Amino acid sequence: MLQRLLIGLLLVGSVLCAPQISAEEPAESTKSALLTLQDGSQIHGQLNPSQTAGTIRWSIDEFVSPIDFPVDHFVSAVFPAPARREQMKGVFSVEFHSGDVIAGEITKWEQGQLTLESPRFGSLTLLENAIRRIDRIDDEAELLYSGLTGVSDFRTVEGPWIFDGMRLVTSEPGSRIIGEFELPDRVMVEFAVSREEGAEFSFVIAFDSRDKRTAPFGWSCTAFGNSLALIYEQEKFAALKPVGTLSQSDTVRLIAYLDQPGGAIHLYERTGKPLAVLQIPESIRLEHTDKLATGLGLILNDEGTVRLEQLSVSHWNGVLPAAQLSAIRQFHLNDGTTVAGPAESFEHSAETVTQTQNNQTLSFELTELKRAVFAGESNREPRQVVVLMSDQSRISGELVSVSDQTLTVRSPDVVEPIGVSLAGIRTLFNASGHASEKRESKDDSVATLYVSSGTLKGRLVDSTGADEESCLVWQPQLGSSSSALKPLLSGRIVYREPVAPKPEVTVEAVPVEQPNQNALQKFGQLFFENLGRGRARRERKNEDPQPHDIHLITGDVIPCEIESISAQGVHFSSKMTDTRLIGHEHLRAVVFDRTADVPELEKARRERLLTLPRNQKASPPTHLLCSSGGDFLRCRLNALDQDALVVEIQLSDHEIPADRVSHIIWMHPERSIGTVTGEREGESTSEENPEPTMVVAGQIQARMAKDNRSTFVPIRVENGEIVGTSSVFGECRVPISRIDQLLLGEAVVDAAGDLPYHDWKLQPAVEPLYTQGTGDGQGASAPGMASSLIDKPAPDFQLPLLDGGEFVLSENRDQIVLLDFWATWCGPCMLTMPLLEKAMKEFEGKSVRLISVNLEERPEQIREVRDRHKLSMTVALDRDGAISRRYSIQSIPQLIVIDREGVVHRHFIGGGQTTVDEAARAVRDLLKEPADSLP
């Protein structure tokens, strides 16, 4: 055992040497108290009046009415902490063997009872045999620290320490809390530390925290394995004294008397029984007289859970308890003397205490009493609750009732019921300390409700909504009553975490003929030419009658078979509903190939794909088509039948074979999903965003297996089903047994934001600065001068060329360089490029070079477009969009003119003949510069 304890010494030193990190106590709710139940539920709320004994009535913001919880089903209720720590008021503090503490003035003491006038609790009659200790509390110089108010009491905090309103708790090895209490030479430290799962800990009674160069060695009481020992450690010396053995879940309640100049520590039980003395050699003591300990704390050395239950630090006069308290009392007087005697010989009259022992009588006045210590043990009568007040007063017993202002407790230690002001309560605890037998349930209908106030386990019960109430009535698992949820709350009910669906087997590609689409122009042509690449969409099979999915704006996913698409919406058939038509305003996407992944693109390329060109603002594309090969096409979808889609591209209609399209995505404007109707006062639909909101008050969404979702307004709960109405499908019924999660209110909107197709939204292109009146238009010094890049060195780069080789900007300092940022799918780009090539012929044979920087497209795709349009420009490949980002290119086309010194001379946003003419004029100006301006 000693060998293991010596190893423990090393652990203490190594942990204390760890870097010191300050931490703040976790913030508590400033609005309400936090109730913790035996099943792990934690919910903020308020304590309500209740005349039912042993019952907590708790009101919660999201519930229509309060809920009753039996006391044996809750763990604690922690109330908001006061702005500053309160001090006990009274002459004496009376501590009972049960751990309760009451402060006041002793006005009567006879026949085994004391009368205490308490400023907090009023006049109380205390049973003398229940009292453990009486301390004078008006001598601030004697008491250094009493009680626990939180992590903030300690200077150094490492690890996740939790203050539950009464105790400091941690379960992470290496966690420690260290306080700087400026300990005197002689100090009495009373502490209680509990452990679970055999946790190994060190309660550091005193250490030198001023020496920052070495480990803060000192005195500690250490639990190692099943042993408890007193330890003293310095850099070159260590000593230990075995104290006793512990079980896996013992609570250590001890008093340590430390005499630092004398180099000794005495450990006592709270009953006064001496346990151990550790005396260090005089030579060691003299060596460290200039390094007296000033701080104390607690360290968790290994796995398990440790709790600091109690801590009291005070001056010690150097006089040890005279004897064990099994048969006598001890009275410590102000002059340092101790009076002891058998309990049966005590008498009290007026303000004089008379002690008779061996026919000798000693008397002293109450004003001379500093401390009285009594023999005995705690009353074993069961206690329901422990009430901890904000001044560290404590009451335990049976909960009798709760009124508007007072909580009444009947304590076995006090004759009268005790009225406790609700305003002064810091924490309300379950005194039993063990979990209820009802805390676990295998019922599949039991779920966890998540709302802003916290979490609460329970179930939905049958109900029909009354006026102004939701039909969703929640019965907490450990509650004795239920309550309806408020209609406009936001939250979720989780029955089980959804399981991600297994990926389907990929269907092999089937070679097909490419469709003849010679009439198409620009970027749309490429989409059609690539339709034959990759795999074809799988054929419909008899055993798969619902091969498609419809995704709604609300998040609903409907397995179905799509029959056609018209101006009215999508026509389909599904086992889930009798509805055969869904309007376009409800649609987010249609998936024809359920084996295909959700389309994904690199961020910069996707932003460009979803950017609305300025020349299409009057008639924007409404749909995004994705082919099986991964190509995309923006268009307006006019119709779909079994064979083909009819789409509009640049005001002309074209047909696309239906079996070449894997996804159709509806590109709704930004406000396609709005806030919950009626929830936020003062909101109105903006003229710029006239789209109606798609979520209404009281709406919920059931999320089921394979991420299928159903969104509706509930009407009632009956026979294990939620019955409601859907704006799309009409009446619907959802069995609770099929639900993984039930989303409530705005949680439906929030969840929709994470859905696969929610963020495929078309955004307007950035307008050229001259159209905003701040750039190239009226008032500007010259066209192309409004950019922040003007007169700054152009960012250098190196890019591969389409026809081989590389282009390095810094290697072209003797030339004027034009960078044209473009893509094949960009209509204005394709209109501008021939004009730009024609203009550049003026500068042939001169030091002018045009580099067309293509954004993230495949070389073969670029060649096909260049050859088809008979263009001859030099193309640099910005494959990942990195160079365009360096030049802050957020829309295309853009044209940048760089002079011979590598400085940006002009920056034109947009295309067309005017931009080309201005760029040519800028090049002419640069060519006219004198030769001596060259580097």
CSV table of N, CA and C in Angstrom, one decimal, residues 116 150 173 276 342 362 373 386 398 416 516 529 559 605 688 697 707 734 790 803 808 819 849 855 885 891 926:
chain,number,residue,atom,x,y,z
A,116,LEU,N,-34.0,29.7,19.0
A,116,LEU,CA,-33.2,30.6,18.2
A,116,LEU,C,-34.0,31.5,17.4
A,150,GLY,N,-19.7,28.4,-5.8
A,150,GLY,CA,-19.4,28.2,-7.2
A,150,GLY,C,-18.0,28.1,-7.5
A,173,PRO,N,-10.4,13.2,-15.6
A,173,PRO,CA,-9.1,13.1,-14.9
A,173,PRO,C,-8.2,14.3,-15.1
A,276,ALA,N,-5.1,10.5,12.4
A,276,ALA,CA,-3.7,10.4,12.1
A,276,ALA,C,-3.0,11.7,12.3
A,342,PRO,N,-19.9,16.0,30.8
A,342,PRO,CA,-20.9,15.1,30.3
A,342,PRO,C,-22.2,15.9,29.9
A,362,LEU,N,-18.5,25.1,36.7
A,362,LEU,CA,-17.9,26.2,35.9
A,362,LEU,C,-19.0,27.0,35.2
A,373,VAL,N,-19.1,22.3,20.6
A,373,VAL,CA,-19.1,21.1,19.8
A,373,VAL,C,-19.8,20.0,20.7
A,386,VAL,N,-33.6,19.0,0.5
A,386,VAL,CA,-32.6,19.8,1.2
A,386,VAL,C,-32.7,21.2,0.5
A,398,GLU,N,-39.1,17.2,5.3
A,398,GLU,CA,-40.3,16.8,4.4
A,398,GLU,C,-40.9,18.1,3.8
A,416,GLU,N,-40.9,23.2,15.1
A,416,GLU,CA,-41.9,23.8,14.3
A,416,GLU,C,-41.6,23.6,12.8
A,516,ASN,N,-29.9,15.1,-81.3
A,516,ASN,CA,-29.5,16.2,-82.3
A,516,ASN,C,-30.1,17.5,-81.8
A,529,GLU,N,-24.9,18.4,-75.5
A,529,GLU,CA,-23.9,17.5,-76.1
A,529,GLU,C,-23.3,16.5,-75.2
A,559,PRO,N,-42.1,9.7,-51.9
A,559,PRO,CA,-41.8,8.6,-52.9
A,559,PRO,C,-43.0,8.5,-53.8
A,605,ARG,N,-17.5,27.6,-57.9
A,605,ARG,CA,-18.2,27.3,-59.2
A,605,ARG,C,-19.7,27.3,-59.0
A,688,GLU,N,-40.3,44.0,-52.3
A,688,GLU,CA,-39.2,43.4,-53.0
A,688,GLU,C,-39.2,41.9,-52.9
A,697,ALA,N,-48.6,29.1,-38.6
A,697,ALA,CA,-48.6,29.0,-37.2
A,697,ALA,C,-49.1,27.6,-36.8
A,707,ASP,N,-35.5,9.4,-43.9
A,707,ASP,CA,-35.6,10.8,-44.0
A,707,ASP,C,-36.9,11.3,-44.7
A,734,VAL,N,-50.4,10.4,-39.0
A,734,VAL,CA,-49.0,9.9,-38.9
A,734,VAL,C,-48.9,9.1,-37.6
A,790,ILE,N,-7.3,49.2,-58.7
A,790,ILE,CA,-6.7,50.3,-59.5
A,790,ILE,C,-5.4,50.8,-58.8
A,803,ASP,N,-3.7,25.3,-74.7
A,803,ASP,CA,-2.9,24.6,-75.8
A,803,ASP,C,-1.5,24.2,-75.4
A,808,VAL,N,2.8,33.0,-66.9
A,808,VAL,CA,3.2,33.6,-65.6
A,808,VAL,C,3.1,35.1,-65.8
A,819,LEU,N,-6.6,40.7,-69.0
A,819,LEU,CA,-7.1,39.5,-68.4
A,819,LEU,C,-8.6,39.5,-68.6
A,849,ARG,N,-0.9,41.8,-74.9
A,849,ARG,CA,-1.3,40.4,-74.9
A,849,ARG,C,-2.6,40.2,-74.2
A,855,LEU,N,-12.9,30.0,-66.1
A,855,LEU,CA,-13.2,29.6,-64.7
A,855,LEU,C,-13.7,28.2,-64.6
A,885,ARG,N,-10.6,34.4,-57.4
A,885,ARG,CA,-10.8,34.9,-56.0
A,885,ARG,C,-9.7,36.0,-55.6
A,891,SER,N,-18.5,38.0,-60.4
A,891,SER,CA,-19.4,37.9,-61.5
A,891,SER,C,-18.6,38.0,-62.8
A,926,LEU,N,-1.9,53.6,-72.8
A,926,LEU,CA,-0.6,53.0,-72.2
A,926,LEU,C,0.5,52.9,-73.3
